PDB file of C-alpha atoms in Angstrom:
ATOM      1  CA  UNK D   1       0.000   0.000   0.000  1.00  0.00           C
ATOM      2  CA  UNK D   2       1.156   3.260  -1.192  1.00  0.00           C
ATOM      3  CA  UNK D   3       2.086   5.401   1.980  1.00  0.00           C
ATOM      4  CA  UNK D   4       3.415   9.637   1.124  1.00  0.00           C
ATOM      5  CA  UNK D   5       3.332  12.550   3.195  1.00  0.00           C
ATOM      6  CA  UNK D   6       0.224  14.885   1.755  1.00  0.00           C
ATOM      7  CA  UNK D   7      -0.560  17.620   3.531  1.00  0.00           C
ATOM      8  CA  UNK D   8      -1.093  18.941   7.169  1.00  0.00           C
ATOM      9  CA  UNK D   9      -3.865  19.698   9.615  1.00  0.00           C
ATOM     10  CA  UNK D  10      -4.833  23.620   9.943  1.00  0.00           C
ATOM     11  CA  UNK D  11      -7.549  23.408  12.501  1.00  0.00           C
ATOM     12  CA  UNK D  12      -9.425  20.853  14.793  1.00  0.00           C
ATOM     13  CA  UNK D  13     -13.207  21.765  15.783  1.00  0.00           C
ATOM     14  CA  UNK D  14     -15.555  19.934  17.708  1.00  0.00           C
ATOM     15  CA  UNK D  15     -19.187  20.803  19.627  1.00  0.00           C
ATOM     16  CA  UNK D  16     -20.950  18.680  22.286  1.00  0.00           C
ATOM     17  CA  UNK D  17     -24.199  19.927  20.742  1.00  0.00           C
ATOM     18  CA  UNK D  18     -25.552  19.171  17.751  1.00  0.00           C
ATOM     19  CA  UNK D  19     -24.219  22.204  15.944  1.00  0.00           C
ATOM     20  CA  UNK D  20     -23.693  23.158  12.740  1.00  0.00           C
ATOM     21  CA  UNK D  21     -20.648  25.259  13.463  1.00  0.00           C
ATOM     22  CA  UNK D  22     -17.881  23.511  15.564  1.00  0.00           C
ATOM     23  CA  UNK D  23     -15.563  25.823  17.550  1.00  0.00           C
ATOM     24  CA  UNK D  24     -11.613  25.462  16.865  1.00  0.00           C
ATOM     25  CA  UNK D  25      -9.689  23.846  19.863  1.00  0.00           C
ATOM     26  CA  UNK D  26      -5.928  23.720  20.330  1.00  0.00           C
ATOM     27  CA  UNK D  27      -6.054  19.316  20.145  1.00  0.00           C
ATOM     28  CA  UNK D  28      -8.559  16.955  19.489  1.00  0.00           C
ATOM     29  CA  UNK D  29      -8.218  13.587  20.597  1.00  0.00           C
ATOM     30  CA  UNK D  30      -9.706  10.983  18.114  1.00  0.00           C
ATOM     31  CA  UNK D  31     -10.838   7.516  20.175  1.00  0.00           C
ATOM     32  CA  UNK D  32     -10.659   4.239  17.748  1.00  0.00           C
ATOM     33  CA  UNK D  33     -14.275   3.139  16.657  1.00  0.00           C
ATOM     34  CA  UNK D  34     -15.827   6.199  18.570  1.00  0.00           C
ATOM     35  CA  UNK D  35     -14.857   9.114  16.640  1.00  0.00           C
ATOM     36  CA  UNK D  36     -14.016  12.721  18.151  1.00  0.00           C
ATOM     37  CA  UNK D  37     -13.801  12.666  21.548  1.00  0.00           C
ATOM     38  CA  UNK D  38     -16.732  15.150  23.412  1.00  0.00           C
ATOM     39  CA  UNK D  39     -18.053  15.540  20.080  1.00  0.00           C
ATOM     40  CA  UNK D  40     -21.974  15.314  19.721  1.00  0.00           C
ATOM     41  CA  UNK D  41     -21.289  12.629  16.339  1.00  0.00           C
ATOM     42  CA  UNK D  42     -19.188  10.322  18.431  1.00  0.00           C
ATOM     43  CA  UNK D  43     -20.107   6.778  19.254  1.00  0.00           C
ATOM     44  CA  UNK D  44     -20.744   3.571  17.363  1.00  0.00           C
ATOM     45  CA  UNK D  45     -23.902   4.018  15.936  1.00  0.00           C
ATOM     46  CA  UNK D  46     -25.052   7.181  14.007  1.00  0.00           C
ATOM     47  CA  UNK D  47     -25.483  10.406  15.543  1.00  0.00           C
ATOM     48  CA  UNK D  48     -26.804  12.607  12.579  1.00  0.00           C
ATOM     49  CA  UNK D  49     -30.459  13.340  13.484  1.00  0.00           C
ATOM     50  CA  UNK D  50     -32.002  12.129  10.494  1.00  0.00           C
ATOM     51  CA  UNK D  51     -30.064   9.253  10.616  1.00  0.00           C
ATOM     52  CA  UNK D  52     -31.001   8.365  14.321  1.00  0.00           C
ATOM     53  CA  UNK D  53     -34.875   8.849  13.086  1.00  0.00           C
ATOM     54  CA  UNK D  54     -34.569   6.272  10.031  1.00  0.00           C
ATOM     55  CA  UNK D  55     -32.384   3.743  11.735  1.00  0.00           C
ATOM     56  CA  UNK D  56     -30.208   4.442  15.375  1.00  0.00           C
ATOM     57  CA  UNK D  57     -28.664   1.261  14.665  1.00  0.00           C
ATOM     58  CA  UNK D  58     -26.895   2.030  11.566  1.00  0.00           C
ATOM     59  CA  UNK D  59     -22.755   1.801  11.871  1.00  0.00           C
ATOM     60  CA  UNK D  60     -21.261   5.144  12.104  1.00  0.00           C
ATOM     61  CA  UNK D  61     -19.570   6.201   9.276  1.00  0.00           C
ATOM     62  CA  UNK D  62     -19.711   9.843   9.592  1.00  0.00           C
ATOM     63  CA  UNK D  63     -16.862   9.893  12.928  1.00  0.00           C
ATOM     64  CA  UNK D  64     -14.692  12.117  11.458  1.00  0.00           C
ATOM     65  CA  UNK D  65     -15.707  14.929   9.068  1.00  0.00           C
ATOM     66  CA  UNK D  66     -12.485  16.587   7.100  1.00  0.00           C
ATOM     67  CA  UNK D  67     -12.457  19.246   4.954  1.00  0.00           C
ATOM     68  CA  UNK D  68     -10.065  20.753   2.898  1.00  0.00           C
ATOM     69  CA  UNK D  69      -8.781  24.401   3.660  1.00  0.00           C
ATOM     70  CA  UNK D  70      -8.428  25.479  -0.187  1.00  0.00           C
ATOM     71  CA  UNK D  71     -12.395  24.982  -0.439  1.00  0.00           C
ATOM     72  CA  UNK D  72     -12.740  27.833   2.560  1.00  0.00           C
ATOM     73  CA  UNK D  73     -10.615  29.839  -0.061  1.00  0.00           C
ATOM     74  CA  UNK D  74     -12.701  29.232  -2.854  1.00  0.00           C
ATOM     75  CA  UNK D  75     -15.677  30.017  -0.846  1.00  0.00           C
ATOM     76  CA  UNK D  76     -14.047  33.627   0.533  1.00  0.00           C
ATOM     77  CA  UNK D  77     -13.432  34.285  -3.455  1.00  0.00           C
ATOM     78  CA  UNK D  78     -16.843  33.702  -3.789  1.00  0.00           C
ATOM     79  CA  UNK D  79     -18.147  36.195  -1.289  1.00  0.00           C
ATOM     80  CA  UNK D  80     -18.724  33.779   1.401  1.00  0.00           C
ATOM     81  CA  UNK D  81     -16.990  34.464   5.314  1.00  0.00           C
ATOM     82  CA  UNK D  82     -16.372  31.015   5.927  1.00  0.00           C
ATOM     83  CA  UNK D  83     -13.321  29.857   8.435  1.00  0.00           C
ATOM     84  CA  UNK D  84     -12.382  26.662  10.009  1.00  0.00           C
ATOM     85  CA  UNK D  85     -14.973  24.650  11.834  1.00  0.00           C
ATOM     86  CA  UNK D  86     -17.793  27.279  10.540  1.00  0.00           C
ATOM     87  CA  UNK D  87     -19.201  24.227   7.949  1.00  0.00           C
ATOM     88  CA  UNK D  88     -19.311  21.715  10.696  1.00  0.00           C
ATOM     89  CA  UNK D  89     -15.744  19.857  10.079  1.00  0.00           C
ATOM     90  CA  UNK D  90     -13.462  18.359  12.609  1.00  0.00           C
ATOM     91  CA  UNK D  91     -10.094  18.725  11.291  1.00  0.00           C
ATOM     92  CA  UNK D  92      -9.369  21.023   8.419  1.00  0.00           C
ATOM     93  CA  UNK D  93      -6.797  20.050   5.950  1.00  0.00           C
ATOM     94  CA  UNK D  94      -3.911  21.708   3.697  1.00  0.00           C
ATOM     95  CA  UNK D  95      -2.438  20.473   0.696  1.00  0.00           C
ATOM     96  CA  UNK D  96      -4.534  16.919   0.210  1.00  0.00           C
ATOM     97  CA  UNK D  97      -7.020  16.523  -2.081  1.00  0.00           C
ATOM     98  CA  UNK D  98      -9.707  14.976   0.321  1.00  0.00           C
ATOM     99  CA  UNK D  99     -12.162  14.437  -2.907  1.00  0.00           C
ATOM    100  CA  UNK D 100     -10.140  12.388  -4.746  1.00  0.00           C
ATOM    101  CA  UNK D 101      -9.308   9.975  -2.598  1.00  0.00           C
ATOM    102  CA  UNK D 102     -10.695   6.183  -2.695  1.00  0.00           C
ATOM    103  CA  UNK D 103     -13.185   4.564   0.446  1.00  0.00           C
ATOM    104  CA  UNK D 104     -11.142   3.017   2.454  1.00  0.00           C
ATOM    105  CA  UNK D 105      -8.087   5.398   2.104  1.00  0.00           C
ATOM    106  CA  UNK D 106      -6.489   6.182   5.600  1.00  0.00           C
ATOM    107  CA  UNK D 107      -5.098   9.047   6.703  1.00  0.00           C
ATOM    108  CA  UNK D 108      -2.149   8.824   9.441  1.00  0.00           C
ATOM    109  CA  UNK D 109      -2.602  12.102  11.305  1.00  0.00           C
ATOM    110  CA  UNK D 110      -0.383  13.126  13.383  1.00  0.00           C
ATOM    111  CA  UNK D 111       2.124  11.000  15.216  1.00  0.00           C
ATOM    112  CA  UNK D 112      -0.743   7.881  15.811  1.00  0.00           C
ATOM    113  CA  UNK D 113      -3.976   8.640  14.734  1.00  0.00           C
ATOM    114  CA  UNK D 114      -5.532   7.065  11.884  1.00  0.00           C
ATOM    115  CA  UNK D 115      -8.635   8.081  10.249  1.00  0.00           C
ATOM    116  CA  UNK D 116     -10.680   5.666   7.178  1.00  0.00           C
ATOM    117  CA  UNK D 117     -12.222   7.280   4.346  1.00  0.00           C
ATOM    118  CA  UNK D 118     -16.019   5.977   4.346  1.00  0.00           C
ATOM    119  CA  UNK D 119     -17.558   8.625   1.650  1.00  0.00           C
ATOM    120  CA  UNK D 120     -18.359  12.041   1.001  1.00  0.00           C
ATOM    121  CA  UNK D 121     -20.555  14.296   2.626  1.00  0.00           C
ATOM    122  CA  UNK D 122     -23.596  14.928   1.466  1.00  0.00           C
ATOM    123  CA  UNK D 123     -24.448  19.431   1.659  1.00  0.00           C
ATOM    124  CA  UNK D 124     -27.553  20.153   3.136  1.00  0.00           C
ATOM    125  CA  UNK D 125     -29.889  22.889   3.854  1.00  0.00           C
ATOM    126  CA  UNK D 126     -28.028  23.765   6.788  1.00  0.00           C
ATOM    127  CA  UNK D 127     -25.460  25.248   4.765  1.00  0.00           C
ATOM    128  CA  UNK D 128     -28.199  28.246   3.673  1.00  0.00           C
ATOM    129  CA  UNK D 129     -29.058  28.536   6.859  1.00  0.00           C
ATOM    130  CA  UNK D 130     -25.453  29.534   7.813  1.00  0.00           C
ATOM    131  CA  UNK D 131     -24.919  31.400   4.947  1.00  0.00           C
ATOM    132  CA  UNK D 132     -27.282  32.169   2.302  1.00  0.00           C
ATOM    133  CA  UNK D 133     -26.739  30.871  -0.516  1.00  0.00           C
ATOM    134  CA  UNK D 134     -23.492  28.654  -0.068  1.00  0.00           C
ATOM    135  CA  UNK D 135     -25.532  25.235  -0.278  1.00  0.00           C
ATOM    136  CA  UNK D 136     -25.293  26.405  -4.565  1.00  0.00           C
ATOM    137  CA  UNK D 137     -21.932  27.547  -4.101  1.00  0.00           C
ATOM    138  CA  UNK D 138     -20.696  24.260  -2.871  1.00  0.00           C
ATOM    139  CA  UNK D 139     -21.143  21.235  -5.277  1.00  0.00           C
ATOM    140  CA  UNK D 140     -19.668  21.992  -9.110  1.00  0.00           C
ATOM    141  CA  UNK D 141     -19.684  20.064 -11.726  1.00  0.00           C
ATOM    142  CA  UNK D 142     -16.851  18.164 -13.662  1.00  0.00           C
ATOM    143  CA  UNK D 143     -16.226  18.487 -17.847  1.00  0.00           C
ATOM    144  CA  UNK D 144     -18.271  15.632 -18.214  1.00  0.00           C
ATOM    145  CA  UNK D 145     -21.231  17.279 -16.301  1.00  0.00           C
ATOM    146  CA  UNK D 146     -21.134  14.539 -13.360  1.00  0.00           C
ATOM    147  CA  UNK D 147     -22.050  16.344  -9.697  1.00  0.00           C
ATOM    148  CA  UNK D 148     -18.908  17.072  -7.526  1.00  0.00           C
ATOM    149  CA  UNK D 149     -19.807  17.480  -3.867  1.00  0.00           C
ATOM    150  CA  UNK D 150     -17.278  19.648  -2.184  1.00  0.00           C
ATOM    151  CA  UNK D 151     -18.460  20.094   1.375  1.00  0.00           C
ATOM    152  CA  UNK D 152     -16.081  17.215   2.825  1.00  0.00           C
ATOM    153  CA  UNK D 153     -15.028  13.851   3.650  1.00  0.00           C
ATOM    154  CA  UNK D 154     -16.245  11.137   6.306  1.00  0.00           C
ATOM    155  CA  UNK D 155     -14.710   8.939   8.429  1.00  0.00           C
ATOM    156  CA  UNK D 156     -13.780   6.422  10.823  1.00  0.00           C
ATOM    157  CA  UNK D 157     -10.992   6.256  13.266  1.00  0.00           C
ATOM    158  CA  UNK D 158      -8.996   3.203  13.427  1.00  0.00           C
ATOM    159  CA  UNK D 159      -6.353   4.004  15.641  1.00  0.00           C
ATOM    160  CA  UNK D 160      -6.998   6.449  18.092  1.00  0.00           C
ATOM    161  CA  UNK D 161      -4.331   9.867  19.085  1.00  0.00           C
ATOM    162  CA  UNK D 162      -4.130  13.422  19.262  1.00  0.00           C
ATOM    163  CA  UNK D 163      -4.354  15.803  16.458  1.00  0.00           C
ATOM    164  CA  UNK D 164      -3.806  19.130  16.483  1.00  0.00           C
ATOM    165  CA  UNK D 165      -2.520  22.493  13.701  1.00  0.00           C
ATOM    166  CA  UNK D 166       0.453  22.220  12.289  1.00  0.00           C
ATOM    167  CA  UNK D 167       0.314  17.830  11.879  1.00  0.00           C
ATOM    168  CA  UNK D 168       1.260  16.053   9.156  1.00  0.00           C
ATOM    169  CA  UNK D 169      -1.173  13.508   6.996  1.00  0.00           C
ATOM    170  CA  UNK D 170       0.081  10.747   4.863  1.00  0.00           C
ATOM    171  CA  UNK D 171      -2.276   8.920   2.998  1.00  0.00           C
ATOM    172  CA  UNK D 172      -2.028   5.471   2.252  1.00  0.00           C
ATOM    173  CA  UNK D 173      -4.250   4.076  -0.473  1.00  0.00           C
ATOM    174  CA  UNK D 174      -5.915   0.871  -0.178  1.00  0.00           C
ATOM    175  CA  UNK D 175      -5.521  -1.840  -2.382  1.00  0.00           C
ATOM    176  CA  UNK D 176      -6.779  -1.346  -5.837  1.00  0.00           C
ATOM    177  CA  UNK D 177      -9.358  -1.340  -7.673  1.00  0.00           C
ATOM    178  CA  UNK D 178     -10.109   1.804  -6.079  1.00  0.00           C
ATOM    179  CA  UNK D 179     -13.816   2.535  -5.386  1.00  0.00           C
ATOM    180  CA  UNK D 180     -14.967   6.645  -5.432  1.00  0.00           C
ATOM    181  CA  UNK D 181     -16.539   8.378  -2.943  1.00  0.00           C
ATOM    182  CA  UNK D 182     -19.598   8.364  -2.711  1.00  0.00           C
ATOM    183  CA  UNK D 183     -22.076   9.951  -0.171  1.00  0.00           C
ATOM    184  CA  UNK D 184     -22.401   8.655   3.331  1.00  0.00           C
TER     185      UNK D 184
END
C-alpha cells in the first residue's frame, strides 16, 4: 500500500451539541471506533439526526468529518466568510485533495492517529441557513457534467491519538481497484 506525506492539519473543531458550526480547539483527541472525543457525532452508531430517526442502529460512518482548507478559499473568493470549523468539520486540511481519494483510504494524522475514508458528505440545507446561498456555491460540476460534492469527507478512526494544527497527513491508499466516494 502506497504510503506519502500529503498535507497537514490547519484546525481541529468539535461541539458537544448538535451544531452546525464547531468551535476550533488547540487538540482533538480521536478515540478508535468512537470518533471525536466530546463531540456530539461520536459513538458507534449514528449520531446525525435524520439518521437516528430512520435507523439508530446504523454503523457510524460519519466519525470524522475533514475538509479541505483550499475549499474555505474558494468560498471567501466567492463572497462567502467562511473559516475553520464554521461548515461543521473536525479537522481542516492543507495540501490533500480529500475528494479524490478512494473509500477506504487512511489518513495517518499526526504522530498515531488514523482516520478511514467511508464517503463524502452529502451538503444540506443547513449550509443556507449559515450562509445564504453557499448550499449552490458548494457542489460543481466536472467536464463531463457529473455532480462534484465539495463540502467534505467522512470517516472512521482506526487508531486512536491526538491531532492538532500544524500535523502532518500521509495517505495510504488501499488496495486497488479503487472505489470513489460516494455519499455517506
Amino acid at each position: 500500500m502506497e504510503q506519502k506525506q500529503a498535507g497537514a492539519v490547519t484546525a481541529v473543531s468539535r461541539s458537544a451539541a448538535h451544531t452546525f458550526s464547531k468551535p476550533n480547539e488547540g487538540r482533538i483527541r480521536l478515540l478508535a471506533g468512537l470518533g471525536v472525543e466530546g463531540d456530539a457525532h461520536m459513538g458507534e452508531t449514528v449520531k446525525h439526526r435524520s439518521r437516528v430517526a430512520a435507523d439508530p442502529s446504523q454503523p457510524n460512518l460519519r466519525q470524522v468529518h475533514l475538509i479541505h482548507a483550499e475549499l474555505h478559499d474558494e468560498l471567501r473568493d466567492a463572497g462567502f466568510d467562511v473559516s475553520a470549523g464554521q461548515m461543521g468539520e473536525n479537522v481542516t486540511t492543507r495540501g490533500l485533495d480529500l475528494l479524490a481519494l478512494p473509500v477506504g483510504t487512511r489518513l495517518h494524522l499526526g504522530a498515531s492517529a488514523v482516520v478511514e475514508v467511508t464517503g463524502l458528505r452529502n451538503p444540506c440545507a443547513q449550509l443556507d441557513r449559515f450562509r445564504e446561498g453557499l448550499m449552490a456555491a458548494v457542489p460543481d460540476r466536472d467536464e463531463d457534467g457529473n455532480l462534484i460534492r465539495k463540502a467534505g469527507i467522512m470517516g472512521i478512526v482506526l487508531v486512536g491519538g491526538e491531532v492538532s494544527p500544524g500535523a502532518a497527513i500521509r495517505v495510504e491508499l488501499p488496495p486497488e481497484p479503487y472505489r470513489p466516494l460516494e455519499r455517506v
